[in-house]
Coordinates of C-alpha atoms in Angstrom, one line a residue:
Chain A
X1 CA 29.5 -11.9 4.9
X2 CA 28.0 -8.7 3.7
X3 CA 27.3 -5.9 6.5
X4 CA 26.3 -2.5 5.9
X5 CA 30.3 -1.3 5.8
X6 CA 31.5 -3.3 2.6
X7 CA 27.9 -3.1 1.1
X8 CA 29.0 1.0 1.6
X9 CA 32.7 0.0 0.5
X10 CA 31.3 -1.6 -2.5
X11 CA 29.3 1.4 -3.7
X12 CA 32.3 3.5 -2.9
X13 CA 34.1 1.5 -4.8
X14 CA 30.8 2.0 -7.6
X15 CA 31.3 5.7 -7.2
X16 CA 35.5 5.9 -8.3
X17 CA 34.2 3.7 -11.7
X18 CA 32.0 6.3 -12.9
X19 CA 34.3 7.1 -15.8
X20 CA 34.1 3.9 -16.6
X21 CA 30.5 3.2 -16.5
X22 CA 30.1 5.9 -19.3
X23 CA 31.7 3.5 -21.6
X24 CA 28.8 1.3 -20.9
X25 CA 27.0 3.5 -22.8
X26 CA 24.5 5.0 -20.2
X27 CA 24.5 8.3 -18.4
X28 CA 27.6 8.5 -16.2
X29 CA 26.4 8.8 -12.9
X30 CA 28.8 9.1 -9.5
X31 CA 26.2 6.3 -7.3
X32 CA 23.6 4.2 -8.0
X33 CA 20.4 5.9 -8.8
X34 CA 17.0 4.8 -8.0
X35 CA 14.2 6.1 -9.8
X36 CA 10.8 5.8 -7.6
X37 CA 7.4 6.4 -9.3
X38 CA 4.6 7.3 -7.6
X39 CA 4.5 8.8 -3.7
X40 CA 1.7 7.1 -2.1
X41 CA 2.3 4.2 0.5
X42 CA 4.5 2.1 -1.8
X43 CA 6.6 4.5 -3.4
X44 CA 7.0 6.9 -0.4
X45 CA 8.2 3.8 1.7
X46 CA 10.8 2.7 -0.6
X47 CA 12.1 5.5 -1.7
X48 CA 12.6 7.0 2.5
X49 CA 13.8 3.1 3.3
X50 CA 16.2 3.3 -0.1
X51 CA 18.2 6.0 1.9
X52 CA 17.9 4.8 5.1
X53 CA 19.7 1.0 4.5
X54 CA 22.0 2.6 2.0
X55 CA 23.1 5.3 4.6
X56 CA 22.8 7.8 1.7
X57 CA 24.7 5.6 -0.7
X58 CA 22.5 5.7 -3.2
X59 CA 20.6 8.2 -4.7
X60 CA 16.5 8.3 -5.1
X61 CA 14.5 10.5 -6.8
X62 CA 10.7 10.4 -6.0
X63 CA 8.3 11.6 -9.7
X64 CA 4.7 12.2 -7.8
X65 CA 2.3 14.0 -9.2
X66 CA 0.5 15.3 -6.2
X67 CA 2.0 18.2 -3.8
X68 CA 1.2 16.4 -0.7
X69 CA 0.3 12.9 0.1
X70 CA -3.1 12.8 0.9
X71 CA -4.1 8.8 2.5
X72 CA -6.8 7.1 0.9
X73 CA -7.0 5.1 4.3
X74 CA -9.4 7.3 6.5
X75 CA -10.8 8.7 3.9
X76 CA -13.9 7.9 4.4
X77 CA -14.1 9.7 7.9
X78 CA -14.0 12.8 5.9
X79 CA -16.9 11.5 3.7
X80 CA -18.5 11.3 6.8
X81 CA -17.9 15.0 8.1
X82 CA -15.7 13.3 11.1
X83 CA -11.9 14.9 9.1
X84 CA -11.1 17.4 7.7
X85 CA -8.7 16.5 4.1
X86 CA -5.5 18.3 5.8
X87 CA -6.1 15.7 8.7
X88 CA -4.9 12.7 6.0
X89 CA -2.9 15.0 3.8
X90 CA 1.1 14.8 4.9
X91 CA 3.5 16.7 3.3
X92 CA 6.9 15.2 1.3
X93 CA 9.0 17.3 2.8
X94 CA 10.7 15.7 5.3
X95 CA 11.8 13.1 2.6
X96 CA 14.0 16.1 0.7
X97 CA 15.2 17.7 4.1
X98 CA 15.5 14.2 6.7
X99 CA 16.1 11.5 4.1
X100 CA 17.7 13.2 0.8
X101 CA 15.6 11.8 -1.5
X102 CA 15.1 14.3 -4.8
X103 CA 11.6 15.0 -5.4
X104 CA 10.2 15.7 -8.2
X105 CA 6.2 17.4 -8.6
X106 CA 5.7 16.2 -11.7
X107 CA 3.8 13.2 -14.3
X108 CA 6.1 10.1 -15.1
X109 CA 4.7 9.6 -19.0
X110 CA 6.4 7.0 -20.0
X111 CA 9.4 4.2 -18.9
X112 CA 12.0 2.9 -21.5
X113 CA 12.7 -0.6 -19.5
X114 CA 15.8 -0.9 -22.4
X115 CA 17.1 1.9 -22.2
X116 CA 16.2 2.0 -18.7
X117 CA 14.7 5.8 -18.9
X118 CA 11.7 7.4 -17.2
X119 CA 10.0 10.4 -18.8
X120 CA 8.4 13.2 -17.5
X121 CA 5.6 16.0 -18.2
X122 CA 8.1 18.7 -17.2
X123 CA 11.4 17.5 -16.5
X124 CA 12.7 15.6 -19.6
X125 CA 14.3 11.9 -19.5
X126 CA 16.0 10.8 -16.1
X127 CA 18.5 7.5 -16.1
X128 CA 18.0 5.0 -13.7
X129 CA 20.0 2.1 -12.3
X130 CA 16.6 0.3 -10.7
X131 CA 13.3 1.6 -11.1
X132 CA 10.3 1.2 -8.4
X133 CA 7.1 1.9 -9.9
X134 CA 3.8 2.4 -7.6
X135 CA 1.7 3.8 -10.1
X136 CA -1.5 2.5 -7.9
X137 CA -4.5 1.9 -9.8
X138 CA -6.2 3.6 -12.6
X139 CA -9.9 3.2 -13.7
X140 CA -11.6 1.2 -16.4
X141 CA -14.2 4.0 -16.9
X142 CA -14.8 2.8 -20.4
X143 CA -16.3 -0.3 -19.0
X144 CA -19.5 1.7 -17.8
X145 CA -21.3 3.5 -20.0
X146 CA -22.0 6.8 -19.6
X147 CA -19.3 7.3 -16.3
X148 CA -16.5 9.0 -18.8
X149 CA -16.1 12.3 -18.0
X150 CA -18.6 12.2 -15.5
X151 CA -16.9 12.1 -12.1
X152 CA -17.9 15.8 -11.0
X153 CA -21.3 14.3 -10.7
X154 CA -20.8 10.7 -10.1
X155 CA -17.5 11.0 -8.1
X156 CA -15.8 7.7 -7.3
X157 CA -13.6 9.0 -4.6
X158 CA -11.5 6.3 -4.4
X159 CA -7.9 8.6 -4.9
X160 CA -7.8 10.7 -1.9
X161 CA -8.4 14.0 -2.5
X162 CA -10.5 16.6 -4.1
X163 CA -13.0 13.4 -4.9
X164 CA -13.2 13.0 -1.6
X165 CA -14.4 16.6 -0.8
X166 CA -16.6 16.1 -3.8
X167 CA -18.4 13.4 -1.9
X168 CA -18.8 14.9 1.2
X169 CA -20.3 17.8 -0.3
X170 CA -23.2 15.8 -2.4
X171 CA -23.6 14.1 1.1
X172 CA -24.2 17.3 3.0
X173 CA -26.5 18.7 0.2
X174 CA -28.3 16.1 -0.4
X175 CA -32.1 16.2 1.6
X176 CA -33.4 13.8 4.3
X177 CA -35.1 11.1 2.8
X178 CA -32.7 10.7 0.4
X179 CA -30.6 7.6 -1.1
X180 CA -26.9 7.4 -1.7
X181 CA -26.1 4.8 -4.0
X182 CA -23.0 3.3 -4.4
X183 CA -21.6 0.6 -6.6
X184 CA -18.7 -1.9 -5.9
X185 CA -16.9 -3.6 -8.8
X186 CA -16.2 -7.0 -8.9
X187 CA -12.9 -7.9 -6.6
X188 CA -10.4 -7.4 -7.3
X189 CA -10.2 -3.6 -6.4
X190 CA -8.1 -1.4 -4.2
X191 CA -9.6 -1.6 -0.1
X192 CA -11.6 -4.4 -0.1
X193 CA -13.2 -3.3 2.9
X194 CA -13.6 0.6 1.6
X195 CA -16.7 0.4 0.4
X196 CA -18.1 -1.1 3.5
X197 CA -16.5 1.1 5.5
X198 CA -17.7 3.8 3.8
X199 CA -21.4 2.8 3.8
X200 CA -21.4 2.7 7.7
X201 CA -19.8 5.4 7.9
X202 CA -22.1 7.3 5.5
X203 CA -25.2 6.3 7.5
X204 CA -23.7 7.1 10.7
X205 CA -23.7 10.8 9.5
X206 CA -27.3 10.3 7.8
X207 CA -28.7 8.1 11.1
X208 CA -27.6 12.1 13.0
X209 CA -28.5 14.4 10.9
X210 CA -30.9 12.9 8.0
X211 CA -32.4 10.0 8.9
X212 CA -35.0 9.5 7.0
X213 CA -32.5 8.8 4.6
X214 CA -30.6 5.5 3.0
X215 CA -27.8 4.0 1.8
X216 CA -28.1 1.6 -1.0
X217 CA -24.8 -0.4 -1.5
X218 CA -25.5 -1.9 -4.8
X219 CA -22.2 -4.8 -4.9
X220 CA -21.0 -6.1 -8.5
X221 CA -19.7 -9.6 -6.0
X222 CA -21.9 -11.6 -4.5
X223 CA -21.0 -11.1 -0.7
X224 CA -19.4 -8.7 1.4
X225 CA -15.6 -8.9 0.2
X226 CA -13.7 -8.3 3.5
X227 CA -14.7 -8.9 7.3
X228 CA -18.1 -10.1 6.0
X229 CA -19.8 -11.1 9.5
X230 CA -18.4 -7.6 11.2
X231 CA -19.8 -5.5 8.3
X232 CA -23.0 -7.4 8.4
X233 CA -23.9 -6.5 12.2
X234 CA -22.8 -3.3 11.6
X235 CA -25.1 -3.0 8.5
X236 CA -27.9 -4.4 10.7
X237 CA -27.0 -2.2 13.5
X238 CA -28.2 0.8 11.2
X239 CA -31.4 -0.9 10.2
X240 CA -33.2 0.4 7.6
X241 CA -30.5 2.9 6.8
X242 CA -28.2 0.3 4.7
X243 CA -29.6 -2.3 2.2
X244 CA -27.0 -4.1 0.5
X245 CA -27.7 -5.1 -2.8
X246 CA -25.4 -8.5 -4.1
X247 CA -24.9 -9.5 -7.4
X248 CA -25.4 -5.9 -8.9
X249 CA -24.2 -5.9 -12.6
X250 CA -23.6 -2.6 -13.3
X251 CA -25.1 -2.1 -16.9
X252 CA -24.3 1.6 -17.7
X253 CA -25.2 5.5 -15.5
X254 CA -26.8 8.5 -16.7
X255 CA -25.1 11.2 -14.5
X256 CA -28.0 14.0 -15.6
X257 CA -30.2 12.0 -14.0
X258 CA -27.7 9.9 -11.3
X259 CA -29.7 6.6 -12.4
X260 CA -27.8 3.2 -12.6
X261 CA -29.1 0.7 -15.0
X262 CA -28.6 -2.8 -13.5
X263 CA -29.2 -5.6 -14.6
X264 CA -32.4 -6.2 -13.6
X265 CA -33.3 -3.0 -12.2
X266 CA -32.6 0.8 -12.1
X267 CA -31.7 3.1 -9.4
X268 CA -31.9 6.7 -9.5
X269 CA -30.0 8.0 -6.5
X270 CA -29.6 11.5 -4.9
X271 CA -25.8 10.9 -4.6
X272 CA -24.7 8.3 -6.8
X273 CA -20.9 6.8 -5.6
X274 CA -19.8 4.9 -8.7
X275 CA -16.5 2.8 -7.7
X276 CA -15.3 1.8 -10.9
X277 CA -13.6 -1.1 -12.0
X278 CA -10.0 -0.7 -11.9
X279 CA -6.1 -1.9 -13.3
X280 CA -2.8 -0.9 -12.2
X281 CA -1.7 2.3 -12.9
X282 CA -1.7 2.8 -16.6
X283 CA 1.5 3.9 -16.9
X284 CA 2.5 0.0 -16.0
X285 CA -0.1 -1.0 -18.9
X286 CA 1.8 1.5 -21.3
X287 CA 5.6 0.4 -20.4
X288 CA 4.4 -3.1 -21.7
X289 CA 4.8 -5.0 -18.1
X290 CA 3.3 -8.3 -18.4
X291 CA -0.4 -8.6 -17.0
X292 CA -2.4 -10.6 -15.4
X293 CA -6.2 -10.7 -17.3
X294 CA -4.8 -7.4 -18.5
X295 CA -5.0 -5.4 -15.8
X296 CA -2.7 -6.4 -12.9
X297 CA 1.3 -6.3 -13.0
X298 CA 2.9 -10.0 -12.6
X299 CA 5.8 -9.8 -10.2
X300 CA 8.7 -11.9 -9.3
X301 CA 8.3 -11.7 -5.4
X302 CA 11.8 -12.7 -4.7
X303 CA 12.6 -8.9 -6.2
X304 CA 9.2 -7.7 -7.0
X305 CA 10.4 -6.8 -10.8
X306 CA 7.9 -7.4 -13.1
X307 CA 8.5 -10.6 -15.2
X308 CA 10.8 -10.7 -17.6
X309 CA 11.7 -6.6 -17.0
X310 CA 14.6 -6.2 -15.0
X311 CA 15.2 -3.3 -13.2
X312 CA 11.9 -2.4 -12.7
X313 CA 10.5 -3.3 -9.3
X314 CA 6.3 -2.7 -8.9
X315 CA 4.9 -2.4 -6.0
X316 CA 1.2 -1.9 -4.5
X317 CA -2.1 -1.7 -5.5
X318 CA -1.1 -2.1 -9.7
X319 CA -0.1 -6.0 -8.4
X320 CA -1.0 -9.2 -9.3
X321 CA -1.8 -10.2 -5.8
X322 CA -0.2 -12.7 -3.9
X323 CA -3.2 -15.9 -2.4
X324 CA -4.5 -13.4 0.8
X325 CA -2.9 -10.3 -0.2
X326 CA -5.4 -7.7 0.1
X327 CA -4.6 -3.9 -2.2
X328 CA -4.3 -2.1 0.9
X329 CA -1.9 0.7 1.8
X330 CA -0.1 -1.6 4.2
X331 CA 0.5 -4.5 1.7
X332 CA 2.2 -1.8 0.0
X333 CA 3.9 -0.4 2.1
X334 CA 5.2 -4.1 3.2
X335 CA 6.1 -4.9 -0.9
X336 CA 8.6 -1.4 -0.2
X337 CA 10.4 -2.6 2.1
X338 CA 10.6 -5.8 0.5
X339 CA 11.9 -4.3 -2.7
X340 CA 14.4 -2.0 -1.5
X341 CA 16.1 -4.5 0.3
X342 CA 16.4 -6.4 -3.2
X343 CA 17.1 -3.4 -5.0
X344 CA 19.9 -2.5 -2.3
X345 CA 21.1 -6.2 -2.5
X346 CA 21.2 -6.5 -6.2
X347 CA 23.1 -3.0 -6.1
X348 CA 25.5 -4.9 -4.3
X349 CA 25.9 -7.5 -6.4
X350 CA 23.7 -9.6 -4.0
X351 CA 21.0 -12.4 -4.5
X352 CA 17.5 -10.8 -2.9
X353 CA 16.7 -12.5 0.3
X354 CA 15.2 -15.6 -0.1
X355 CA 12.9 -15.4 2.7
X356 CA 10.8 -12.4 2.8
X357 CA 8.0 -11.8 5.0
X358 CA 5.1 -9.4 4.8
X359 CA 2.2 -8.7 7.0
X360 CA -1.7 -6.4 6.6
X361 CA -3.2 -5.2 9.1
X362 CA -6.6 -2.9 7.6
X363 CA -8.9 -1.1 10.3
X364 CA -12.1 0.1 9.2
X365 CA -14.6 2.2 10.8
X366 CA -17.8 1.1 11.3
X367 CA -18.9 5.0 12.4
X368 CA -17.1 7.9 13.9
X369 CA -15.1 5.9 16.7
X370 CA -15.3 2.1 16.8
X371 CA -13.3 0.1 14.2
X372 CA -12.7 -3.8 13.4
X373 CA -9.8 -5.1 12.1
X374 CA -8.0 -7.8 9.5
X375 CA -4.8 -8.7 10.3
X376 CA -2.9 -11.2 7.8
X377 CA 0.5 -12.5 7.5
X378 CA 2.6 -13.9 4.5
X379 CA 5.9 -15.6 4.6
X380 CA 7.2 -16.6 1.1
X381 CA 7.1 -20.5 -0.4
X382 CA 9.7 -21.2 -2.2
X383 CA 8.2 -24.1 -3.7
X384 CA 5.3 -21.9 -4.8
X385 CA 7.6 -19.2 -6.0
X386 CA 5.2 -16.5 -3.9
X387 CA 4.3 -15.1 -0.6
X388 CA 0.9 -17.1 1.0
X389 CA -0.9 -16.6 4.3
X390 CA 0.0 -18.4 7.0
X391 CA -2.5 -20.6 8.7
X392 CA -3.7 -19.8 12.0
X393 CA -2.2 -16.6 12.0
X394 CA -4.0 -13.3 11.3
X395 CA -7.7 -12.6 12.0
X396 CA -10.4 -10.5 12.5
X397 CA -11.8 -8.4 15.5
X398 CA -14.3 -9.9 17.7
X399 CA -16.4 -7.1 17.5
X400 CA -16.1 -3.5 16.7
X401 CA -14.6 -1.3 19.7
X402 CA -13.7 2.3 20.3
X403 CA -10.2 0.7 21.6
X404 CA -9.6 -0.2 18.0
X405 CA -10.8 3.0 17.0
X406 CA -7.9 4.3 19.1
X407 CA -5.3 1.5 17.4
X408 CA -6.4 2.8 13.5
X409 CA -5.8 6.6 14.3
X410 CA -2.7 5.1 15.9
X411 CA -2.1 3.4 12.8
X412 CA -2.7 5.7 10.8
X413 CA 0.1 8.2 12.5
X414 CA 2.5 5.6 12.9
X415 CA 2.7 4.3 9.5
X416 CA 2.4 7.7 7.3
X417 CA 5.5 8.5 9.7
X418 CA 7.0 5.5 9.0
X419 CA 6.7 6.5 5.0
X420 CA 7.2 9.9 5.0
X421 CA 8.7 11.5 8.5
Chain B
X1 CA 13.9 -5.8 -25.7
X2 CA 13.4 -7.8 -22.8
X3 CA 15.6 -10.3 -23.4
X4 CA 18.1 -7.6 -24.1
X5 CA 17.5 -6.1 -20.6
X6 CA 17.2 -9.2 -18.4
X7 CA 20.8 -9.6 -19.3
X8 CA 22.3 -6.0 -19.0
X9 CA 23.7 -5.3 -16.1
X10 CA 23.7 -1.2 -14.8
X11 CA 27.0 0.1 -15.7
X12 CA 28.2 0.3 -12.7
X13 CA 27.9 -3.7 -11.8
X14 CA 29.1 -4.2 -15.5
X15 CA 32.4 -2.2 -14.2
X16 CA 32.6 -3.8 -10.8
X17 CA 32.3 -7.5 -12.5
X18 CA 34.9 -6.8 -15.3
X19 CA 37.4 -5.2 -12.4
X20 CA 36.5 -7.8 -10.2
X21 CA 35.8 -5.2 -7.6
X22 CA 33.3 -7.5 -6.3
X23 CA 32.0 -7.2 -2.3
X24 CA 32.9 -10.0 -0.1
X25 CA 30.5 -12.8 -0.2
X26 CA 31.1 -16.0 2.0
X27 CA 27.8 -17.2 0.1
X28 CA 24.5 -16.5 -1.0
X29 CA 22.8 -18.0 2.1
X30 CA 25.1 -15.9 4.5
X31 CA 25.0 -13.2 2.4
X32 CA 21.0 -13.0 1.8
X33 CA 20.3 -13.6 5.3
X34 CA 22.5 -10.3 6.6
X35 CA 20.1 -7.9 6.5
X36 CA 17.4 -10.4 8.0
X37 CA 16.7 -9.2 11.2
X38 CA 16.8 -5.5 10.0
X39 CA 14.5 -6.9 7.0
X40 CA 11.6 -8.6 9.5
X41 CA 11.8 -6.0 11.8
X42 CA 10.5 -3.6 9.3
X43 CA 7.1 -5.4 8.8
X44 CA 6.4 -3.9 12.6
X45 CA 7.5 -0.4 11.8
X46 CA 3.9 0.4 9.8
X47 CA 2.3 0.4 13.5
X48 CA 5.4 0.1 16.1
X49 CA 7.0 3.1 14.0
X50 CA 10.4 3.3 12.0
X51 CA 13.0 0.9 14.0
X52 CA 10.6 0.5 16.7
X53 CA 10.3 4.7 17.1
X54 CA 6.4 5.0 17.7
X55 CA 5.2 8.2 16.4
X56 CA 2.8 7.9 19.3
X57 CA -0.3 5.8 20.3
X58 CA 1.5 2.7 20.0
X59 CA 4.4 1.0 22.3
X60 CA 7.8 2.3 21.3
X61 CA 10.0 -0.8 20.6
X62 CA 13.6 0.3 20.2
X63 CA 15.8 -0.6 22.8
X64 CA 13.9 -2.6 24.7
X65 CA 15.7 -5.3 26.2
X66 CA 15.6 -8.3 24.2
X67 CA 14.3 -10.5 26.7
X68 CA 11.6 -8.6 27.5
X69 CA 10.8 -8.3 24.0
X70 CA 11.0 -12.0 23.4
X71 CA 8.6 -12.5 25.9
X72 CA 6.0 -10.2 25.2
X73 CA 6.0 -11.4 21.4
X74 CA 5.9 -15.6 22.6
X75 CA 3.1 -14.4 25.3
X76 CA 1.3 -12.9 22.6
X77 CA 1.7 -16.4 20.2
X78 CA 0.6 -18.5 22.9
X79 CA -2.3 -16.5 24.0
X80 CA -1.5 -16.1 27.2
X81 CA -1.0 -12.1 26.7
X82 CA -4.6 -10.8 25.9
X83 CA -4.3 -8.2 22.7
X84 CA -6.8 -6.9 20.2
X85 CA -4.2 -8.0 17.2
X86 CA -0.6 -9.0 18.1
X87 CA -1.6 -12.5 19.0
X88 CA -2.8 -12.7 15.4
X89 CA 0.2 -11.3 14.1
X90 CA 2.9 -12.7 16.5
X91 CA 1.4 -16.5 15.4
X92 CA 2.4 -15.6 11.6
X93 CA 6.3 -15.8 12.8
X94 CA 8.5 -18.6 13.7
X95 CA 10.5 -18.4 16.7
X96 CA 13.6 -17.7 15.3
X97 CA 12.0 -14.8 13.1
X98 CA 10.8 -13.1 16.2
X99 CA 14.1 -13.7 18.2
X100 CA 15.5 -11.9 15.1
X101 CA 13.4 -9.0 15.6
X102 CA 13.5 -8.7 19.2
X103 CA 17.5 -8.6 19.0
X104 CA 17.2 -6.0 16.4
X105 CA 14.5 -3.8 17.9
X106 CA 16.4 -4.0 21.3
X107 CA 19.6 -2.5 19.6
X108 CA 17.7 0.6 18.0
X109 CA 18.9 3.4 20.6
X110 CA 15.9 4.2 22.4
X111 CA 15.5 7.4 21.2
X112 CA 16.4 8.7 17.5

């Protein structure tokens, strides 16, 4: 039976072959090497749990773009004026000094799944062994006229960050009695309940300090997408502040103006939130992984490789989702763990475990203190070759409470540790 | 391409297969199901903290005796433990799965 000592013995014993493996015809390289792209929850988690389970014995090397992880989860309390960007921004140092991982501040350009290469903006090719890619998602900005290149004035802030700042400022400098329009795409998208969330949350700063104002959640679907009957009493609980628009066909923006055209109406908005549609990362889209409807990576969950591509593990938002599996920061954080146990087990010569289990658990806020929940978990089918719910487990909160408030700041804490401390 | 690379093996396996340095497997079951305990017990670590080490505002679960652990997660499956979520969660898991993770969690020194 395998334990942690032989699995170390038998990358030991990978380590004295090096001069061997050159004849192979790849880069020599003393250990395995895993190549991780992308440091948000997915990436982050896999490459700190890479280390961890292989005691050091093999080596990772995080490519992220981005200086410090900044969590698109809470992000919209800073929208809101209630956090500050620093209070969701973690840095990726601990993952150098506590965990060994090399990192990299840098652009992963391109993947050679053959040759089994990753390039970079600024740090030439590196060689991998396995690759983990968490590219997250990327937007289809061609698919709405008139949004390309426009995202100073129509910001999506949908990747934490500077987009998120953006949107706070219109917020605060927009005038009482004003409306701030936002648009949903059609599902799937990354936080189903994000855009909610971020309505109440928006109108929870307007209902104190401009209330004359409104909220105008214009929704591509044609219901609420995630914890429908929680988000509805919270909508009503605002009263005139939200109206939620289904069935909104986005048609094209004119960002001079901040005007939607819709299908059978247009809006001109003072702040005008355009959440575009979205695909996996494109990097995934230019390495030739295989997509579903072009714009979601298509897995085996066993190892979470892409079909067909070995060595090259995806996790996150840029899936192909499992039945129930939400894009959330958890899920992804769940698919790391799930692939570095593969990746460590097919280091080893190992079959992946054949029962994995993942679980989501999303809090949203429904203003500055009380949150609701959805809680999910997956065990894998092997006779449906995929991860699916499991019935009568998982839920939603009863109603939204400051307790649960409490339990997603908790959350929040816990699991950004839990990637990156 | 891809057929090309579904088939290559890294270097390094290549060498260990030709040498027959290979690790000692009893089995695929045995051997997939090593890790399993270690493996379900991380789908708590996003809220209960890495091995059960809560970075605060949530119960620490590493080394907590296993009993007690047990409990507390079948208390929370039937019901009878009131909670905002872990009833919801704990039902997801079999019994075994969550006798895996309380053994594993209760063997995590209490303190890292």
């Amino acid at each position: 039976m395998l334990n942690r000592r032989t699995f170390m013995k038998g990358l030991a014993g990978a380590a004295a072959l090096g001069g061997l493996a050159a004849c192979a015809g790849n880069t020599p390289r003393a250990r395995p090497h895993v190549v991780v792209i992308g440091g948000g929850y997915g990436g982050a988690t896999a490459a700190k749990y890479l280390r961890m389970w292989s005691q050091g014995a093999v080596d990772v090397t995080l490519i992220e773009r981005n200086p410090a992880f900044v969590s698109c989860p809470m992000s919209n309390l800073v929208v809101g004026g209630y956090r500050e960007l620093a209070d969701i921004s973690v840095s990726y140092a601990a993952l150098q000094s506590k965990w060994g991982v090399r990192l990299i501040t840098d652009e992963a350009t391109a993947i050679d799944h053959a040759r089994r290469t990753v390039s970079t903006t600024a740090n030439g090719v590196l060689s991998y062994d396995r690759l983990v890619l968490s590219p997250g998602i990327d937007f289809m900005t061609a698919a709405v006229p008139g949004l390309e290149g426009n995202f100073e004035r129509l910001p999506h802030a949908w990747k934490a960050g500077p987009q998120t700042v953006l949107l706070r400022q219109q917020l605060q400098d927009m005038p009482d009695g004003g409306v701030f329009a936002m648009h949903v795409p059609k599902s799937p998208y990354r936080c189903p309940p994000g855009p909610y969330e971020r309505a109440c949350v928006v109108a929870s700063y307007l209902q104190r300090h401009k209330p004359r104002s409104k909220v105008l959640v214009l929704d591509a679907n044609t219901e609420i997408q995630s914890k429908k009957a929680l988000f509805t009493k919270a909508f009503q609980s605002y009263g005139k502040l939200i109206e939620y628009v289904p069935n909104s066909d986005l048609r094209s923006v004119d960002a001079a103006s901040r005007s939607a055209e819709l299908e059978f109406d247009r809006v001109r908005a003072d702040v005008l939130n355009v959440i575009p549609p979205m695909r996996a990362g494109s990097i995934a889209v230019r390495a030739g992984l295989p997509l579903v409807n072009g714009r979601w990576v298509d897995i085996d969950w066993l190892t979470m490789e892409a079909k067909g591509v070995a060595g090259v593990h995806v996790l996150g938002d840029a899936l192909q989702p499992a039945p129930g599996m939400p894009k959330s920061g958890h899920m992804a954080n769940q698919h790391a763990k799930l692939a570095a146990a593969a990746v460590l087990n097919l280091l080893a010569g190992e079959p992946p475990s054949p029962a994995p289990v993942l679980t989501n658990t999303c809090y949203s806020f429904v203003d500055d203190r009380n949150a609701i929940h959805v809680a999910s978990v997956h065990q894998y089918d092997a006779d449906k070759r995929q991860p699916m719910p499991v019935e009568g487990a998982g839920g939603l909160s009863t109603a939204a409470s400051d307790l649960e408030g409490q339990y997603a700041f908790a959350w929040a804490k816990n699991i950004w540790a839990d990637m990156l401390s | 391409m891809k057929k090309e690379s579904k088939v290559k093996l890294s270097p390094i396996l290549a060498s260990l297969c030709l040498l027959g340095v290979g690790l000692s497997i009893s089995g695929a079951a045995a051997a997939a199901d090593a890790n399993l305990a270690r493996n379900l017990a991380a789908t708590c670590a996003n809220c209960h903290g890495t091995d059960g080490h809560s970075a605060g505002g949530m119960d620490s679960l590493a080394g907590e005796a296993r009993d007690r652990l047990m409990q507390k997660l079948l208390a929370f499956k039937s019901g009878s433990r009131p909670a905002t979520i872990m009833h919801q969660i704990a039902r997801g898991y079999s019994d075994d799965q969550l006798a895996l993770i309380a053994g594993y969690l209760s063997a995590r020194p209490a303190h890292e």
